[in-house]
Coordinates of C-alpha atoms and ligand atoms in Angstrom, one line a residue:
X6 CA 0.8 -16.1 12.4
X7 CA 2.0 -19.4 11.0
X8 CA 5.4 -20.9 12.0
X9 CA 6.7 -20.3 8.5
X10 CA 6.0 -16.6 8.7
X11 CA 7.4 -16.4 12.2
X12 CA 10.7 -18.0 11.1
X13 CA 10.9 -15.8 8.0
X14 CA 10.3 -12.7 10.0
X15 CA 12.9 -13.6 12.6
X16 CA 15.4 -14.4 9.7
X17 CA 14.9 -11.0 8.1
X18 CA 15.1 -9.2 11.4
X19 CA 18.4 -11.1 12.2
X20 CA 19.8 -10.3 8.7
X21 CA 18.8 -6.7 8.9
X22 CA 20.4 -6.3 12.4
X23 CA 23.5 -8.1 11.3
X24 CA 23.9 -6.0 8.2
X25 CA 23.0 -2.8 10.1
X26 CA 25.8 -3.5 12.6
X27 CA 28.2 -4.5 9.8
X28 CA 27.2 -1.5 7.7
X29 CA 27.7 0.8 10.7
X30 CA 31.1 -0.6 11.4
X31 CA 32.2 -0.5 7.7
X32 CA 30.9 3.1 7.3
X33 CA 32.6 4.2 10.5
X34 CA 35.8 2.6 9.4
X35 CA 35.5 4.1 5.9
X36 CA 34.7 7.6 7.2
X37 CA 37.6 7.6 9.7
X38 CA 39.9 6.2 7.0
X39 CA 38.7 8.8 4.6
X40 CA 39.3 11.5 7.1
X41 CA 42.8 10.3 8.0
X42 CA 43.6 9.9 4.3
X43 CA 42.4 13.4 3.5
X44 CA 44.4 14.8 6.4
X45 CA 47.4 13.0 5.1
X46 CA 46.8 14.3 1.6
X47 CA 46.5 17.8 2.9
X48 CA 49.7 17.4 4.9
X49 CA 51.4 16.0 1.8
X50 CA 50.1 19.0 -0.2
X51 CA 51.6 21.2 2.4
X52 CA 54.9 19.5 2.2
X53 CA 54.8 19.7 -1.6
X54 CA 53.9 23.4 -1.3
X55 CA 56.8 23.9 1.1
X56 CA 59.4 22.3 -1.2
X57 CA 58.0 24.1 -4.2
X58 CA 58.1 27.3 -2.4
X59 CA 61.6 26.7 -1.1
X60 CA 62.8 25.7 -4.5
X61 CA 61.3 28.8 -6.1
X62 CA 62.8 31.1 -3.4
X63 CA 66.1 29.4 -3.7
X64 CA 66.1 29.8 -7.4
X65 CA 65.4 33.5 -7.1
X66 CA 68.0 33.8 -4.4
X67 CA 70.6 32.0 -6.5
X68 CA 69.8 34.1 -9.6
X69 CA 70.0 37.3 -7.5
X70 CA 73.3 36.1 -6.1
X71 CA 74.7 35.3 -9.4
X72 CA 73.7 38.7 -10.7
X73 CA 75.1 40.5 -7.7
X74 CA 78.4 38.8 -8.2
X75 CA 78.8 39.4 -12.0
X76 CA 81.3 42.1 -12.4
X77 CA 79.7 43.7 -15.5
X78 CA 76.3 43.7 -13.7
X79 CA 77.9 45.3 -10.6
X80 CA 79.5 47.8 -12.9
X81 CA 76.1 48.6 -14.5
X82 CA 74.5 48.9 -11.0
X83 CA 77.3 51.4 -10.3
X84 CA 76.1 53.6 -13.2
X85 CA 72.6 53.8 -11.6
X86 CA 71.3 54.2 -15.1
X87 CA 68.1 52.3 -15.7
X88 CA 68.9 51.6 -19.4
X89 CA 72.5 50.4 -18.7
X90 CA 71.2 48.1 -15.9
X91 CA 68.5 46.7 -18.1
X92 CA 70.8 46.1 -21.0
X93 CA 73.3 44.3 -18.9
X94 CA 71.0 42.2 -16.6
X95 CA 67.8 41.7 -18.6
X96 CA 69.2 39.1 -21.0
X97 CA 70.4 36.8 -18.2
X98 CA 67.3 37.6 -16.0
X99 CA 64.8 36.9 -18.8
X100 CA 66.5 33.6 -19.7
X101 CA 66.8 32.1 -16.2
X102 CA 64.1 33.8 -14.0
X103 CA 60.7 32.1 -13.9
X104 CA 58.0 34.0 -15.8
X105 CA 56.1 36.8 -14.0
X106 CA 59.0 37.3 -11.7
X107 CA 59.9 40.9 -11.0
X108 CA 63.4 42.2 -10.3
X109 CA 64.2 45.5 -8.7
X110 CA 67.5 47.2 -8.2
X111 CA 67.1 49.4 -5.1
X112 CA 69.3 52.0 -3.6
X113 CA 70.4 51.3 0.0
X114 CA 67.7 53.8 1.1
X115 CA 65.0 52.0 -0.8
X116 CA 64.6 54.1 -4.0
X117 CA 64.0 52.1 -7.1
X118 CA 67.0 52.3 -9.5
X119 CA 65.8 49.9 -12.1
X120 CA 63.3 47.1 -12.6
X121 CA 63.1 44.0 -14.8
X122 CA 60.3 41.6 -15.7
X123 CA 56.6 42.6 -16.2
X124 CA 56.2 46.2 -15.2
X125 CA 54.0 47.0 -12.2
X126 CA 52.1 50.2 -12.0
X127 CA 53.6 50.8 -8.6
X128 CA 56.5 48.9 -7.1
X129 CA 55.8 47.4 -3.8
X130 CA 57.5 49.1 -0.9
X131 CA 60.1 46.6 0.3
X132 CA 60.9 46.3 4.0
X133 CA 64.6 46.9 3.6
X134 CA 65.0 47.8 7.3
X135 CA 63.8 44.4 8.4
X136 CA 65.9 42.7 5.6
X137 CA 69.0 44.6 6.6
X138 CA 69.2 42.6 9.9
X139 CA 70.0 39.6 7.8
X140 CA 72.7 41.3 5.6
X141 CA 75.1 40.4 4.2
X142 CA 73.0 37.2 3.9
X143 CA 69.8 37.1 1.8
X144 CA 66.4 37.5 3.3
X145 CA 63.2 35.9 2.1
X146 CA 59.6 36.5 3.1
X147 CA 56.2 37.7 2.1
X148 CA 55.2 41.3 1.5
X149 CA 51.6 42.5 1.5
X150 CA 51.1 45.7 -0.4
X151 CA 47.9 47.3 -1.6
X152 CA 46.0 44.1 -1.0
X153 CA 48.5 42.1 -3.1
X154 CA 50.8 39.4 -1.7
X155 CA 54.3 39.0 -3.0
X156 CA 57.1 36.5 -2.2
X157 CA 60.4 38.3 -2.1
X158 CA 64.1 37.5 -1.9
X159 CA 66.3 40.4 -0.8
X160 CA 70.0 40.3 -1.8
X161 CA 72.5 42.9 -0.8
X162 CA 75.3 44.0 -3.3
X163 CA 78.5 45.2 -1.6
X164 CA 81.4 47.1 -3.1
X165 CA 84.9 47.5 -1.7
X166 CA 85.2 50.8 0.3
X167 CA 87.8 52.5 2.3
X168 CA 87.0 50.6 5.4
X169 CA 85.9 47.2 4.3
X170 CA 82.9 47.1 2.0
X171 CA 79.9 49.3 1.4
X172 CA 76.3 48.5 0.4
X173 CA 76.0 49.4 -3.2
X174 CA 72.5 48.2 -4.0
X175 CA 69.8 45.9 -2.9
X176 CA 68.4 43.4 -5.4
X177 CA 64.8 42.4 -4.8
X178 CA 63.4 39.4 -6.7
X179 CA 59.7 38.9 -6.2
X180 CA 56.6 37.5 -7.7
X181 CA 53.0 38.1 -6.9
X182 CA 51.0 35.4 -5.2
X183 CA 47.8 35.4 -7.3
X184 CA 45.1 33.0 -8.5
X185 CA 47.3 31.7 -11.3
X186 CA 49.9 30.7 -8.8
X187 CA 47.3 29.1 -6.6
X188 CA 46.0 27.1 -9.6
X189 CA 49.6 26.0 -10.4
X190 CA 49.9 24.7 -6.9
X191 CA 46.6 23.0 -7.1
X192 CA 47.7 21.3 -10.4
X193 CA 50.9 20.1 -8.7
X194 CA 49.2 18.8 -5.5
X195 CA 45.5 18.3 -6.2
X196 CA 44.5 20.3 -3.1
X197 CA 42.8 23.7 -2.9
X198 CA 44.9 26.7 -1.8
X199 CA 43.6 29.9 -0.3
X200 CA 46.1 32.6 0.5
X201 CA 44.7 34.7 3.3
X202 CA 45.9 38.0 4.7
X203 CA 44.5 40.7 6.8
X204 CA 41.2 39.0 7.2
X205 CA 40.4 38.4 3.6
X206 CA 41.4 35.9 0.9
X207 CA 43.9 37.1 -1.7
X208 CA 44.2 34.1 -4.0
X209 CA 42.0 31.1 -4.0
X210 CA 41.3 28.0 -6.1
X211 CA 38.0 27.2 -4.3
X212 CA 35.0 27.1 -6.6
X213 CA 33.0 28.9 -3.8
X214 CA 33.5 32.1 -2.0
X215 CA 35.9 31.6 0.9
X216 CA 34.3 32.8 4.1
X217 CA 36.3 35.6 5.7
X218 CA 36.0 34.2 9.2
X219 CA 36.8 30.5 9.3
X220 CA 38.1 28.5 12.2
X221 CA 41.5 26.9 11.9
X222 CA 40.2 23.4 12.8
X223 CA 41.2 20.3 10.9
X224 CA 37.7 20.0 9.4
X225 CA 35.7 23.0 8.1
X226 CA 32.6 23.5 6.2
X227 CA 32.7 25.8 3.1
X228 CA 29.6 26.1 1.0
X229 CA 27.9 22.7 0.8
X230 CA 31.1 20.6 1.4
X231 CA 33.3 19.6 4.2
X232 CA 37.0 20.2 3.8
X233 CA 40.1 18.9 5.6
X234 CA 42.2 22.0 6.4
X235 CA 45.9 22.6 7.0
X236 CA 47.1 26.1 7.9
X237 CA 50.6 27.3 7.0
X238 CA 51.6 30.7 8.3
X239 CA 53.1 33.2 5.9
X240 CA 55.9 35.3 7.4
X241 CA 57.6 38.4 6.2
X242 CA 61.4 38.8 6.0
X243 CA 61.5 39.6 9.7
X244 CA 59.6 36.5 10.5
X245 CA 56.4 38.4 11.4
X246 CA 53.1 36.8 10.4
X247 CA 51.5 38.6 7.4
X248 CA 48.9 36.0 6.5
X249 CA 48.4 32.4 6.2
X250 CA 47.9 29.7 3.6
X251 CA 45.0 27.4 4.0
X252 CA 45.5 24.1 2.2
X253 CA 42.1 22.4 1.8
X254 CA 41.0 19.0 0.6
X255 CA 37.3 18.5 -0.2
X256 CA 35.4 15.6 1.4
X257 CA 33.2 15.5 -1.7
X258 CA 35.0 12.6 -3.4
X259 CA 35.0 10.7 0.0
X260 CA 31.3 11.6 0.5
X261 CA 30.5 10.3 -3.0
X262 CA 32.4 7.1 -2.3
X263 CA 30.5 6.8 1.1
X264 CA 27.2 7.3 -0.8
X265 CA 28.2 4.5 -3.3
X266 CA 29.2 2.3 -0.3
X267 CA 25.8 3.0 1.3
X268 CA 24.0 2.1 -2.0
X269 CA 26.1 -1.1 -2.2
X270 CA 25.3 -1.9 1.4
X271 CA 21.5 -1.5 0.7
X272 CA 21.9 -3.8 -2.4
X273 CA 23.8 -6.3 -0.3
X274 CA 21.0 -6.1 2.3
X275 CA 18.3 -6.7 -0.3
X276 CA 20.3 -9.6 -1.8
X277 CA 21.0 -11.1 1.7
X278 CA 17.3 -10.7 2.6
X279 CA 16.2 -12.3 -0.6
X280 CA 18.7 -15.2 -0.3
X281 CA 18.0 -15.5 3.4
X282 CA 14.3 -15.6 3.0
X283 CA 14.5 -18.0 0.0
X284 CA 16.8 -20.3 2.0
X285 CA 14.7 -20.0 5.2
X286 CA 11.5 -20.6 3.1
X287 CA 12.9 -23.8 1.6
X288 CA 14.3 -25.0 5.0
X289 CA 11.2 -24.1 6.9
X290 CA 9.0 -25.8 4.3
X291 CA 11.0 -29.0 4.9
X292 CA 10.5 -28.6 8.7
X293 CA 6.9 -27.4 8.5
X294 CA 5.6 -30.0 6.1
X295 CA 6.1 -33.0 8.4
X296 CA 4.7 -30.8 11.3
X297 CA 1.6 -30.2 9.1
X298 CA 1.3 -33.9 8.4
X299 CA 1.5 -34.6 12.1
X300 CA -1.1 -31.9 12.8
X301 CA -3.5 -33.4 10.2
X302 CA -2.9 -36.9 11.6
X303 CA -3.5 -35.6 15.2
X304 CA -6.8 -34.0 14.0
X305 CA -7.9 -37.3 12.5
X306 CA -7.1 -39.0 15.8
X307 CA -9.1 -36.4 17.6
X308 CA -12.1 -37.3 15.5
X309 CA -11.6 -41.0 16.4
X310 CA -9.8 -42.1 13.3
X311 CA -6.9 -44.1 14.7
X312 CA -5.7 -45.4 11.3
X313 CA -3.9 -42.1 10.6
X314 CA -0.3 -42.5 9.7
X315 CA 2.4 -39.8 8.9
X316 CA 5.0 -40.5 6.3
X317 CA 8.6 -40.9 7.7
X318 CA 10.7 -39.1 5.2
X319 CA 14.0 -38.6 7.1
X320 CA 16.0 -40.0 10.0
X321 CA 16.4 -36.7 11.8
X322 CA 14.4 -35.5 14.9
X323 CA 11.3 -35.0 12.7
X324 CA 11.6 -38.5 11.2
X325 CA 12.0 -40.0 14.7
X326 CA 9.0 -37.9 15.9
X327 CA 6.9 -39.3 12.9
X328 CA 8.0 -42.8 13.8
X329 CA 7.0 -42.3 17.5
X330 CA 3.7 -40.8 16.4
X331 CA 2.9 -43.8 14.2
X332 CA 3.9 -46.1 17.0
X333 CA 1.6 -44.1 19.3
X334 CA -1.2 -44.4 16.8
X335 CA -0.7 -48.2 16.6
X336 CA -0.7 -48.5 20.4
X337 CA -3.9 -46.3 20.6
X338 CA -5.6 -48.5 17.9
X339 CA -4.8 -51.6 19.9
X340 CA -5.9 -50.0 23.1
X341 CA -9.1 -48.8 21.5
X342 CA -9.9 -52.2 20.1
X343 CA -9.3 -53.6 23.6
X344 CA -11.5 -50.9 25.1
X345 CA -14.3 -51.6 22.6
X346 CA -14.0 -55.3 23.5
X347 CA -14.1 -54.6 27.2
X348 CA -17.0 -52.1 26.7
X349 CA -18.9 -54.7 24.8
X350 CA -18.4 -57.2 27.6
X351 CA -19.5 -54.7 30.2
X352 CA -22.5 -53.6 28.0
X353 CA -23.6 -57.2 27.8
X354 CA -23.1 -57.5 31.5
X355 CA -25.0 -54.4 32.3
X356 CA -27.7 -55.2 29.9
X357 CA -28.1 -58.7 31.3
X358 CA -28.5 -57.2 34.7
X359 CA -31.0 -54.7 33.4
X360 CA -32.9 -57.3 31.5
X361 CA -32.9 -59.8 34.3
X362 CA -34.4 -57.0 36.4
X363 CA -36.8 -55.9 33.7
X364 CA -37.9 -59.4 32.8
X365 CA -39.6 -59.6 36.1
X366 CA -42.6 -57.4 35.1
X367 CA -43.5 -59.2 31.9
X368 CA -42.8 -62.6 33.4
X369 CA -45.0 -61.7 36.4
X370 CA -47.7 -60.7 34.0
X371 CA -47.4 -63.9 32.0
X372 CA -47.2 -65.9 35.2
X373 CA -50.3 -64.2 36.7
X374 CA -52.3 -64.4 33.5
X375 CA -51.5 -68.1 32.9
X376 CA -52.4 -68.8 36.6
X377 CA -55.7 -67.2 36.1
X378 CA -56.3 -69.0 32.9
X379 CA -55.6 -72.4 34.5
X380 CA -57.4 -71.7 37.8
X381 CA -60.4 -69.6 37.0
X382 CA -63.6 -69.8 35.3
X383 CA -63.3 -66.9 32.9
X384 CA -65.5 -65.4 30.4
X385 CA -64.5 -65.3 26.7
X386 CA -63.8 -61.6 27.0
X387 CA -61.5 -62.0 30.0
X388 CA -59.6 -64.9 28.3
X389 CA -59.0 -62.7 25.3
X390 CA -57.8 -59.9 27.5
X391 CA -55.5 -62.2 29.4
X392 CA -54.2 -63.7 26.2
X393 CA -53.4 -60.2 24.8
X394 CA -51.6 -59.4 28.0
X395 CA -49.5 -62.6 27.9
X396 CA -48.8 -62.0 24.2
X397 CA -47.7 -58.4 24.8
X398 CA -45.4 -59.5 27.8
X399 CA -43.9 -62.3 25.7
X400 CA -43.1 -59.8 22.9
X401 CA -41.4 -57.5 25.4
X402 CA -39.3 -60.4 26.7
X403 CA -38.4 -61.4 23.1
X404 CA -37.4 -57.8 22.4
X405 CA -35.2 -57.6 25.5
X406 CA -33.5 -60.9 24.6
X407 CA -33.0 -59.6 21.0
X408 CA -31.4 -56.4 22.5
X409 CA -29.1 -58.6 24.6
X410 CA -28.1 -60.6 21.5
X411 CA -27.4 -57.4 19.5
X412 CA -25.2 -56.0 22.2
X413 CA -23.2 -59.2 22.5
X414 CA -22.6 -59.1 18.7
X415 CA -21.3 -55.5 19.1
X416 CA -24.3 -53.9 17.3
X417 CA -24.8 -50.4 18.7
X418 CA -28.2 -49.5 20.1
X419 CA -30.1 -47.4 17.7
X420 CA -31.6 -44.1 18.6
X421 CA -34.7 -42.8 16.9
X422 CA -36.8 -39.7 17.0
X423 CA -39.9 -40.5 19.0
X424 CA -42.8 -38.7 20.7
X425 CA -42.1 -38.6 24.5
X426 CA -45.9 -39.0 25.1
X427 CA -45.9 -42.3 23.2
X428 CA -42.9 -43.6 25.2
X429 CA -44.6 -42.7 28.5
X430 CA -48.0 -44.3 27.3
X431 CA -46.2 -47.5 26.2
X432 CA -44.6 -47.7 29.7
X433 CA -48.0 -47.2 31.3
X434 CA -49.6 -49.8 29.1
X435 CA -47.1 -52.4 30.1
X436 CA -48.0 -51.7 33.7
X437 CA -51.7 -51.8 33.0
X438 CA -52.2 -54.8 35.2
X439 CA -50.4 -53.3 38.1
X440 CA -52.3 -50.1 37.6
X441 CA -55.5 -52.0 37.7
X442 CA -55.2 -52.2 41.5
X443 CA -58.3 -50.4 42.8
X444 CA -57.6 -46.8 43.8
X445 CA -54.5 -46.3 41.6
X446 CA -54.9 -43.7 38.9
X447 CA -52.2 -43.1 36.2
X448 CA -52.2 -39.8 34.4
X449 CA -50.0 -38.9 31.5
X450 CA -49.7 -35.1 31.1
X451 CA -47.1 -35.0 28.3
X452 CA -47.7 -32.8 25.2
X453 CA -47.7 -34.9 22.0
X454 CA -45.5 -32.1 20.4
X455 CA -42.4 -33.1 22.5
X456 CA -40.1 -35.1 20.3
X457 CA -36.8 -36.6 21.4
X458 CA -34.1 -38.8 19.9
X459 CA -34.0 -41.8 22.2
X460 CA -33.0 -45.4 22.6
X461 CA -36.7 -46.1 22.9
X462 CA -36.8 -49.5 24.6
X463 CA -34.4 -48.5 27.4
X464 CA -36.1 -45.1 28.0
X465 CA -39.4 -46.9 28.1
X466 CA -38.0 -49.2 30.8
X467 CA -36.9 -46.2 32.8
X468 CA -40.5 -45.0 32.9
X469 CA -41.7 -48.5 33.6
X470 CA -39.3 -48.6 36.6
X471 CA -40.3 -45.2 37.9
X472 CA -44.1 -45.8 37.5
X473 CA -43.8 -49.3 38.9
X474 CA -41.9 -47.9 42.0
X475 CA -44.6 -45.3 42.4
X476 CA -47.4 -47.9 42.3
X477 CA -45.4 -50.0 44.8
X478 CA -45.3 -47.1 47.1
X479 CA -49.1 -46.7 47.1
X480 CA -50.4 -50.1 48.3
X481 CA -53.7 -48.4 49.2
X482 CA -54.1 -46.6 46.0
X483 CA -53.2 -43.1 44.9
X484 CA -52.2 -41.0 41.9
X485 CA -49.3 -41.3 39.6
X486 CA -48.8 -38.4 37.3
X487 CA -46.2 -38.1 34.5
X488 CA -45.7 -34.6 33.1
X489 CA -43.2 -32.9 30.9
X490 CA -42.1 -29.4 30.0
X491 CA -39.6 -28.0 27.6
X492 CA -36.9 -25.7 29.1
X493 CA -33.7 -24.3 27.7
X494 CA -32.7 -26.9 25.0
X495 CA -33.9 -29.7 27.3
X496 CA -37.1 -31.4 28.3
X497 CA -37.7 -32.0 32.0
X498 CA -40.0 -35.0 32.8
X499 CA -41.5 -35.4 36.2
X500 CA -42.9 -38.7 37.7
X501 CA -44.7 -38.0 40.9
X502 CA -47.0 -39.9 43.2
X503 CA -48.7 -39.4 46.5
X504 CA -47.4 -42.6 48.1
X505 CA -45.3 -43.0 51.3
X506 CA -42.3 -41.1 49.9
X507 CA -38.7 -42.1 49.9
X508 CA -37.2 -43.3 53.1
X509 CA -34.8 -40.7 54.5
X510 CA -32.0 -43.1 55.2
X511 CA -32.2 -44.4 51.6
X512 CA -32.0 -41.0 49.9
X513 CA -28.1 -40.7 49.9
X514 CA -27.8 -44.1 48.1
X515 CA -31.0 -43.9 46.1
X516 CA -29.4 -44.4 42.7
X517 CA -26.7 -46.9 43.8
X518 CA -27.1 -50.5 42.8
X519 CA -28.8 -52.8 45.4
X520 CA -30.2 -49.9 47.4
X521 CA -33.7 -51.1 48.3
X522 CA -36.0 -50.5 51.2
X523 CA -39.5 -51.5 52.2
X524 CA -40.0 -54.1 49.4
X525 CA -40.1 -57.9 49.7
X526 CA -38.8 -58.7 46.3
X527 CA -36.9 -55.5 45.7
X528 CA -33.5 -55.9 44.0
X529 CA -32.4 -52.3 44.3
X530 CA -31.3 -52.1 40.6
X531 CA -34.2 -50.2 38.9
X532 CA -33.0 -46.7 39.8
X533 CA -29.3 -47.5 39.2
X534 CA -30.1 -48.9 35.7
X535 CA -32.4 -45.9 35.0
X536 CA -29.7 -43.5 35.9
X537 CA -27.2 -45.3 33.6
X538 CA -29.7 -45.0 30.7
X539 CA -30.4 -41.3 31.3
X540 CA -26.6 -40.5 31.6
X541 CA -26.1 -42.4 28.3
X542 CA -28.6 -40.0 26.7
X543 CA -26.6 -37.0 28.0
X544 CA -29.3 -36.2 30.6
X545 CA -29.7 -36.5 34.3
X546 CA -32.1 -37.9 36.9
X547 CA -32.7 -37.0 40.5
X548 CA -35.3 -37.3 43.2
X549 CA -36.9 -34.1 44.4
X550 CA -36.3 -33.2 48.0
X551 CA -39.1 -34.3 50.3
X552 CA -42.0 -31.9 49.9
X553 CA -44.5 -33.6 52.1
X554 CA -46.5 -36.5 50.7
X555 CA -45.2 -38.8 48.0
X556 CA -42.1 -38.9 45.9
X557 CA -41.1 -37.0 42.8
X558 CA -38.5 -38.1 40.3
X559 CA -37.2 -35.6 37.6
X560 CA -35.5 -36.4 34.4
X561 CA -33.8 -33.9 32.2
X562 CA -33.2 -35.0 28.6
X563 CA -31.4 -32.9 26.0
X564 CA -33.8 -31.7 23.3
Ligands
ADP616 P1 -36.3 -51.8 43.8 O1 -37.6 -51.2 43.4 O2 -36.1 -53.1 43.2 O3 -36.2 -51.8 45.3 P2 -35.2 -49.4 42.8 O4 -33.9 -49.1 42.5 O5 -36.2 -49.3 41.7 O6 -35.1 -50.9 43.3 O7 -35.7 -48.6 44.0 C1 -34.9 -48.5 45.2 C2 -35.7 -48.1 46.4 O8 -36.1 -46.8 46.3 C3 -37.0 -48.9 46.5 O9 -36.7 -50.1 47.3 C4 -37.8 -47.9 47.4 O10 -37.6 -48.0 48.8 C5 -37.3 -46.6 46.9 N1 -38.3 -45.9 46.0 C6 -38.2 -45.9 44.7 N2 -39.2 -45.2 44.1 C7 -40.0 -44.8 45.2 C8 -41.2 -44.1 45.3 N3 -41.9 -43.6 44.2 N4 -41.7 -43.9 46.5 C9 -41.1 -44.3 47.6 N5 -39.9 -45.0 47.6 C10 -39.4 -45.3 46.4

């Protein structure tokens, strides 16, 4: 995953977490607020209901009181005649009493003398005994009768009697608590009202059926909605509970507002994510671009191109990093040039040492050949052979000097694909004189199919060294055999002889410079230089452990 994606992913996770926490807090606050508000609304509805109720009761009470004190009405009550009472009281009653209000004139025993207002099939039986406890004052309360609920105001009417006053009549003003009244209350307060008595609802404004058994908790579930609930007990004239009023406020509106809030929160989240990601993308691009440039420049340096430079586009940390990187590149460039210079000097030095060492063989051949030409009486054939040998040796010396000149000018040594057998045979040829010692047999057992990419002159000198060492180790003659076999992406070449073998105390230092033993003119450089050449080719060289007679050198070269 790229840096850009990682940063964008963490930004969106951070925004989501932040908004989730904020959303949770806002939703919680909103829900608790809504609940508190609903409870307050219900309580306010209850207060509104109470004052409405009280006003209505007081109005009935005062009308009843006025009627009971009017002398002509009292006189009419005295006649106990329904028609007379109606004629006298109905005009006043109908003009001041609220509609649907019933008015009954009762005998002290409870019998109905007359009634005003909308007629009922059966008059409710009024609890006069309970109301009498409050006489001569008025008594108010609810009456439940035949499944109907009435609010009543009971007013006694007294007349002067022999001993004080006597109860003439009882006036009862009442009205039925029904769905119309509940609706009126709902219109006035906005809350739902359910009048509840004897385990069942009597009047309700709820759009759904009110469950008969419902807890009195502050929050209840009716149908699909939650409601805030406020319970007001309904008492009769004696103060006994005859039912209760449940004032309810639906959470539907609050739930709708909560749903809207949630939708808004999601929209805000989407917007915040979009803006956050866009901002992060632009910012990260600005950060990542210089990092990419650095990465590309570092890759170029890894491939050896020290000219890479990164643009410095700001003065912040990234700009300073780019500056430091460019300075580092410049320092590396200088260090590399110095290294190349040093390497060239050391190459020339090494090559000089090698060539000084390797010049000995062709020079010895030239020297010996020239001596024979000067001293001896030679046949034309022998002269020709000696001249060819001197010519070959001089050419090899020239080639070596050319190699040295190339190296000092900094020209790399070229590698070419060549047959290993040809390289080995060329090395054998150059040693033909040495091999001409009686009893020395050279055998090249290398397949012509083996081809390797080599710095041919230096590898040829490696074989010359090894074969020359082998011949030196066999002063009384013997066999030198060069063989090769391919194995596992490499070719292993073996140079073995049946001479005296390598001295044991020499073995640990065999490939170190100036390690020599048993030779009069030995410089101890041949194996050290050979090892250097083989290592330069990515290969290795080692001497086989002593296996009896002779020595065996092995070279592994990558195929
Ligand atoms: P130099 O031949 O000039 O002494 P080299 O580095 O070529 O230097 O060889 C180091 C020494 O290793 C030789 O002096 C010789 O003692 C030993 N040596 C090398 N090749 C052989 C061999 N084929 N048999 C026995 N000894 C060997």
